[in-house]
Tab-separated table of C-alpha atoms and ligand atoms in Angstrom:
chain	number	residue	atom	x	y	z
M	1	MET	CA	36.323	-35.359	-266.593
M	2	GLN	CA	36.631	-38.301	-268.895
M	3	THR	CA	38.356	-41.249	-267.342
M	4	LYS	CA	39.398	-42.800	-270.573
M	5	ALA	CA	40.901	-39.520	-271.695
M	6	LEU	CA	43.864	-40.169	-269.437
M	7	PRO	CA	46.582	-41.643	-271.632
M	8	PRO	CA	47.795	-45.122	-270.666
M	9	ALA	CA	51.358	-43.860	-270.335
M	10	PHE	CA	50.211	-41.506	-267.631
M	11	ILE	CA	48.244	-44.134	-265.789
M	12	GLN	CA	51.180	-46.510	-265.723
M	13	ALA	CA	53.559	-43.788	-264.690
M	14	ALA	CA	51.238	-42.438	-262.049
M	15	THR	CA	50.657	-45.871	-260.630
M	16	ARG	CA	54.346	-46.633	-260.484
M	17	GLY	CA	54.953	-43.366	-258.753
M	18	LEU	CA	52.268	-43.883	-256.185
M	19	LEU	CA	53.219	-47.439	-255.418
M	20	HIS	CA	56.807	-46.472	-254.863
M	21	ARG	CA	55.993	-43.600	-252.615
M	22	PRO	CA	57.626	-43.879	-249.203
M	23	ARG	CA	55.465	-44.810	-246.278
M	24	LYS	CA	53.716	-41.797	-244.958
M	25	LEU	CA	54.191	-40.266	-241.598
M	26	LEU	CA	51.484	-40.561	-239.062
M	27	THR	CA	50.171	-37.224	-238.012
M	28	THR	CA	48.546	-36.368	-234.763
M	29	THR	CA	45.295	-34.567	-234.830
M	30	THR	CA	43.547	-32.364	-232.393
M	31	ARG	CA	40.854	-33.105	-229.959
M	32	HIS	CA	37.455	-32.087	-231.162
M	33	SER	CA	34.863	-31.407	-228.552
M	34	SER	CA	31.970	-30.134	-230.615
M	35	THR	CA	28.708	-31.981	-230.263
M	36	ARG	CA	27.678	-30.558	-233.618
M	37	LEU	CA	29.954	-33.045	-235.274
M	38	PRO	CA	29.148	-36.416	-233.776
M	39	LEU	CA	30.884	-38.254	-236.576
M	40	LEU	CA	34.178	-36.953	-235.401
M	41	ARG	CA	33.860	-38.817	-232.173
M	42	ARG	CA	34.063	-42.051	-234.043
M	43	ARG	CA	37.208	-43.640	-235.268
M	44	ILE	CA	39.119	-41.064	-237.202
M	45	ARG	CA	37.657	-40.248	-240.535
M	46	PRO	CA	40.581	-39.561	-242.793
M	47	THR	CA	39.722	-37.224	-245.537
M	48	SER	CA	40.795	-35.964	-248.812
M	49	ILE	CA	40.357	-33.542	-246.447
M	50	ARG	CA	41.294	-36.136	-243.917
M	51	MET	CA	40.468	-33.964	-241.028
M	52	GLN	CA	39.896	-34.265	-237.433
M	53	ALA	CA	40.422	-36.953	-234.977
M	54	SER	CA	38.522	-38.869	-232.454
M	55	ALA	CA	38.299	-37.491	-228.971
M	56	GLN	CA	41.340	-39.544	-227.961
M	57	ASN	CA	43.712	-37.490	-230.009
M	58	THR	CA	44.125	-40.429	-232.317
M	59	LEU	CA	46.771	-40.744	-234.951
M	60	ALA	CA	45.468	-40.028	-238.372
M	61	GLU	CA	45.283	-42.910	-240.764
M	62	GLU	CA	46.550	-42.092	-244.150
M	63	ARG	CA	46.064	-44.244	-247.090
M	64	ASP	CA	47.160	-43.914	-250.617
M	65	PRO	CA	45.048	-46.480	-252.426
M	66	GLY	CA	47.273	-46.546	-255.508
M	67	ALA	CA	45.378	-48.451	-258.181
M	68	VAL	CA	41.689	-48.724	-257.345
M	69	VAL	CA	39.552	-51.472	-258.828
M	70	GLY	CA	37.010	-50.119	-261.296
M	71	THR	CA	38.788	-46.906	-262.171
M	72	SER	CA	41.991	-45.650	-263.698
M	73	LEU	CA	41.825	-42.410	-261.704
M	74	ARG	CA	44.699	-41.684	-259.326
M	75	ILE	CA	45.164	-38.977	-256.760
M	76	LEU	CA	47.691	-36.369	-257.812
M	77	LYS	CA	50.096	-35.141	-255.173
M	78	TYR	CA	51.488	-31.711	-254.527
M	79	PRO	CA	53.183	-30.028	-256.373
M	80	HIS	CA	51.514	-31.480	-259.438
M	81	PRO	CA	50.636	-28.523	-261.678
M	82	LEU	CA	47.114	-29.747	-262.418
M	83	LEU	CA	46.275	-28.946	-258.775
M	84	ARG	CA	46.849	-25.295	-259.709
M	85	ALA	CA	45.276	-25.357	-263.151
M	86	GLU	CA	42.054	-23.611	-264.160
M	87	ASN	CA	38.925	-25.749	-263.731
M	88	ALA	CA	36.344	-25.491	-266.494
M	89	THR	CA	32.591	-25.172	-266.043
M	90	ILE	CA	30.805	-28.399	-266.939
M	91	GLU	CA	28.280	-27.994	-269.716
M	92	THR	CA	27.536	-31.555	-270.758
M	93	PHE	CA	25.498	-33.674	-268.382
M	94	ASP	CA	25.862	-37.112	-269.844
M	95	GLU	CA	26.609	-40.676	-268.821
M	96	GLN	CA	30.327	-39.945	-268.928
M	97	LEU	CA	29.957	-37.296	-266.220
M	98	LYS	CA	28.038	-39.734	-264.030
M	99	GLN	CA	30.739	-42.327	-264.558
M	100	VAL	CA	33.488	-39.910	-263.516
M	101	ALA	CA	31.547	-38.987	-260.360
M	102	ARG	CA	31.094	-42.687	-259.540
M	103	GLU	CA	34.800	-43.330	-260.027
M	104	MET	CA	35.759	-40.328	-257.905
M	105	LEU	CA	33.603	-41.677	-255.088
M	106	ARG	CA	35.298	-45.048	-255.495
M	107	VAL	CA	38.750	-43.448	-255.184
M	108	MET	CA	37.566	-41.360	-252.235
M	109	TYR	CA	36.331	-44.388	-250.303
M	110	ALA	CA	39.451	-46.373	-251.155
M	111	SER	CA	41.457	-43.492	-249.681
M	112	ARG	CA	39.233	-43.393	-246.623
M	113	GLY	CA	38.474	-39.831	-247.529
M	114	VAL	CA	35.354	-37.771	-247.061
M	115	GLY	CA	35.741	-35.550	-250.106
M	116	LEU	CA	37.475	-35.319	-253.442
M	117	ALA	CA	37.652	-32.646	-256.122
M	118	ALA	CA	38.077	-33.471	-259.809
M	119	PRO	CA	41.439	-31.676	-260.240
M	120	GLN	CA	42.865	-34.023	-257.590
M	121	VAL	CA	42.436	-36.857	-260.053
M	122	GLY	CA	43.742	-34.834	-262.968
M	123	ILE	CA	40.370	-33.683	-264.281
M	124	ASN	CA	40.273	-29.906	-264.451
M	125	LYS	CA	36.503	-29.513	-264.282
M	126	ARG	CA	34.213	-28.033	-261.650
M	127	LEU	CA	33.087	-31.278	-260.053
M	128	MET	CA	33.377	-32.467	-256.457
M	129	VAL	CA	32.109	-35.372	-254.408
M	130	PHE	CA	31.890	-35.857	-250.682
M	131	ASN	CA	30.370	-37.987	-247.998
M	132	PRO	CA	30.614	-36.669	-244.437
M	133	GLU	CA	30.450	-40.264	-243.165
M	134	GLY	CA	33.343	-41.308	-245.372
M	135	GLU	CA	31.916	-44.794	-245.818
M	136	GLN	CA	30.417	-46.417	-248.835
M	137	ARG	CA	27.745	-48.117	-246.773
M	138	ALA	CA	26.475	-44.624	-245.897
M	139	PHE	CA	25.962	-43.932	-249.592
M	140	LEU	CA	22.785	-42.007	-248.864
M	141	GLN	CA	25.032	-39.258	-247.507
M	142	GLU	CA	26.894	-38.934	-250.792
M	143	VAL	CA	26.922	-35.479	-252.338
M	144	VAL	CA	27.950	-34.806	-255.927
M	145	LEU	CA	28.172	-31.157	-256.918
M	146	VAL	CA	28.634	-29.877	-260.439
M	147	ASN	CA	29.638	-26.231	-260.940
M	148	PRO	CA	29.151	-25.298	-257.264
M	149	GLN	CA	29.114	-21.673	-256.147
M	150	ILE	CA	29.047	-20.120	-252.693
M	151	ILE	CA	26.156	-17.647	-252.491
M	152	ALA	CA	26.422	-16.763	-248.789
M	153	SER	CA	28.607	-17.637	-245.838
M	154	SER	CA	28.649	-17.054	-242.099
M	155	LYS	CA	30.681	-14.220	-240.629
M	156	LYS	CA	31.541	-16.612	-237.863
M	157	THR	CA	34.505	-18.867	-238.519
M	158	ASP	CA	36.236	-21.689	-236.719
M	159	VAL	CA	39.619	-23.334	-236.893
M	160	GLU	CA	40.134	-27.091	-237.164
M	161	MET	CA	42.768	-29.515	-238.333
M	162	GLU	CA	42.620	-30.507	-241.965
M	163	ALA	CA	44.619	-32.727	-244.226
M	164	CYS	CA	44.439	-33.527	-247.888
M	165	LEU	CA	45.214	-36.667	-249.890
M	166	SER	CA	47.231	-34.538	-252.284
M	167	PHE	CA	49.502	-33.708	-249.314
M	168	PRO	CA	50.384	-37.026	-247.661
M	169	GLY	CA	52.134	-36.945	-244.311
M	170	MET	CA	50.962	-33.592	-243.038
M	171	SER	CA	48.061	-31.699	-241.541
M	172	GLY	CA	47.407	-28.248	-240.181
M	173	ARG	CA	44.825	-25.876	-238.860
M	174	VAL	CA	42.597	-23.960	-241.237
M	175	ARG	CA	40.015	-21.272	-240.564
M	176	ARG	CA	36.679	-21.780	-242.332
M	177	HIS	CA	33.194	-20.289	-242.338
M	178	GLU	CA	30.881	-22.131	-239.973
M	179	TRP	CA	28.206	-22.349	-242.631
M	180	VAL	CA	27.870	-21.760	-246.338
M	181	LYS	CA	24.901	-21.496	-248.654
M	182	ILE	CA	25.655	-22.915	-252.033
M	183	GLU	CA	24.164	-23.283	-255.454
M	184	ALA	CA	25.156	-26.134	-257.714
M	185	GLN	CA	23.924	-28.486	-260.384
M	186	ARG	CA	23.168	-32.145	-260.047
M	187	LEU	CA	24.519	-34.766	-262.414
M	188	ASN	CA	21.418	-34.286	-264.571
M	189	GLY	CA	22.084	-30.533	-264.795
M	190	LYS	CA	19.283	-29.546	-262.436
M	191	GLN	CA	20.126	-26.459	-260.365
M	192	PHE	CA	19.654	-26.580	-256.591
M	193	LYS	CA	20.586	-24.721	-253.416
M	194	ALA	CA	21.763	-26.080	-250.086
M	195	LYS	CA	23.110	-24.915	-246.771
M	196	TYR	CA	25.972	-26.800	-245.164
M	197	GLU	CA	27.049	-26.353	-241.574
M	198	GLY	CA	29.927	-27.532	-239.413
M	199	TRP	CA	31.699	-30.606	-240.695
M	200	LYS	CA	29.858	-30.593	-244.026
M	201	ALA	CA	30.595	-26.890	-244.507
M	202	ARG	CA	34.277	-27.520	-243.853
M	203	ILE	CA	34.460	-30.399	-246.328
M	204	PHE	CA	32.626	-28.338	-248.926
M	205	GLN	CA	34.946	-25.352	-248.493
M	206	HIS	CA	38.059	-27.525	-248.721
M	207	GLU	CA	36.894	-29.179	-251.952
M	208	PHE	CA	35.508	-25.941	-253.368
M	209	ASP	CA	38.949	-24.399	-252.846
M	210	HIS	CA	40.419	-27.105	-255.073
M	211	LEU	CA	38.086	-25.958	-257.857
M	212	GLU	CA	39.363	-22.422	-257.320
M	213	LYS	CA	43.010	-23.601	-257.548
M	214	THR	CA	43.438	-22.902	-253.853
M	215	LEU	CA	45.118	-25.551	-251.716
M	216	TYR	CA	44.784	-25.868	-247.995
M	217	ILE	CA	48.429	-24.998	-247.440
M	218	ASP	CA	47.505	-21.507	-248.668
M	219	ARG	CA	45.115	-21.183	-245.753
M	220	LEU	CA	47.116	-22.762	-242.947
M	221	GLU	CA	47.270	-20.816	-239.713
M	222	GLU	CA	50.507	-18.848	-239.661
M	223	GLU	CA	52.051	-20.793	-236.826
M	224	ASP	CA	51.401	-24.115	-238.593
M	225	LYS	CA	53.203	-23.109	-241.787
M	226	PRO	CA	56.748	-23.735	-240.518
M	227	LYS	CA	55.659	-27.171	-239.236
M	228	VAL	CA	54.847	-28.447	-242.704
M	229	LYS	CA	57.771	-26.872	-244.523
M	230	ASP	CA	59.949	-30.002	-244.477
M	231	THR	CA	57.139	-32.275	-245.605
M	232	LEU	CA	56.311	-29.947	-248.473
M	233	GLN	CA	59.942	-29.986	-249.519
M	234	GLN	CA	59.948	-33.792	-249.414
M	235	LEU	CA	56.853	-33.872	-251.587
M	236	VAL	CA	58.592	-31.651	-254.104
M	237	GLU	CA	61.580	-34.012	-254.117
M	238	VAL	CA	59.352	-37.056	-254.567
M	239	TYR	CA	57.505	-35.358	-257.382
M	240	LYS	CA	60.748	-34.481	-259.157
M	241	SER	CA	62.038	-38.026	-258.867
M	242	GLU	CA	58.921	-39.817	-260.053
M	243	PRO	CA	58.058	-40.550	-263.636
M	244	TYR	CA	54.420	-39.606	-263.349
M	245	GLN	CA	55.324	-35.974	-263.788
M	246	SER	CA	55.638	-36.834	-267.465
M	247	MET	CA	51.864	-36.894	-267.660
M	248	GLN	CA	51.873	-33.125	-267.947
M	249	ALA	CA	53.070	-33.334	-271.503
M	250	ALA	CA	50.492	-35.945	-272.367
M	251	LEU	CA	47.625	-33.911	-270.983
E	1	ZN	ZN1	42.238	-31.576	-250.603
């Protein structure tokens, strides 16, 4: 949760690793016809969760921002173990927490994402940010959730393409609830409830999964699993060959 808690050795190593990462593959995405999700008809909105395409079956843009001005946070890639680590409940609602949320949003926008969970930047706390518009200028759409919980969800589900910044170069179909009712705390600790539907519900569920140590590859539709096997293997190879894995010891 604390940006400055990341040791400099890790930051340098992580940055080196990210900057030397091979260019990512472009992935095709599926047509989305729903009128419930007008945003998706715009230019593709890559996500952290970079999901969904425009109606023209556009190629997904992927972007690893590497070093982002104003923050030392970096996106961890599969199979980094912190993506599977336990995420602690947040109990202190101070300026530091607000700063981390601000920096996560900064990284998310730099990645052209629409959502980011704290473990993706190496902070194993129950914190997530998202913006269904995926653009800083639409900051009024920003959502920051501390200690979120799902209190109800629709029986009805749908399947859409998803991707994740921790899994560059791949995407796949995932089944999600069409709506979820959630309870969470704001950055000041105040409890609140909300209902998210459609696109927002999908983003929430993807990021919430991160807080539960679940990654979207765990939920891929069966027939999509073989399609990502090679990419996953490549990610494992990249991870093994890059120095930023040494951060584990430091953390
Ligand atoms: Zn993700």
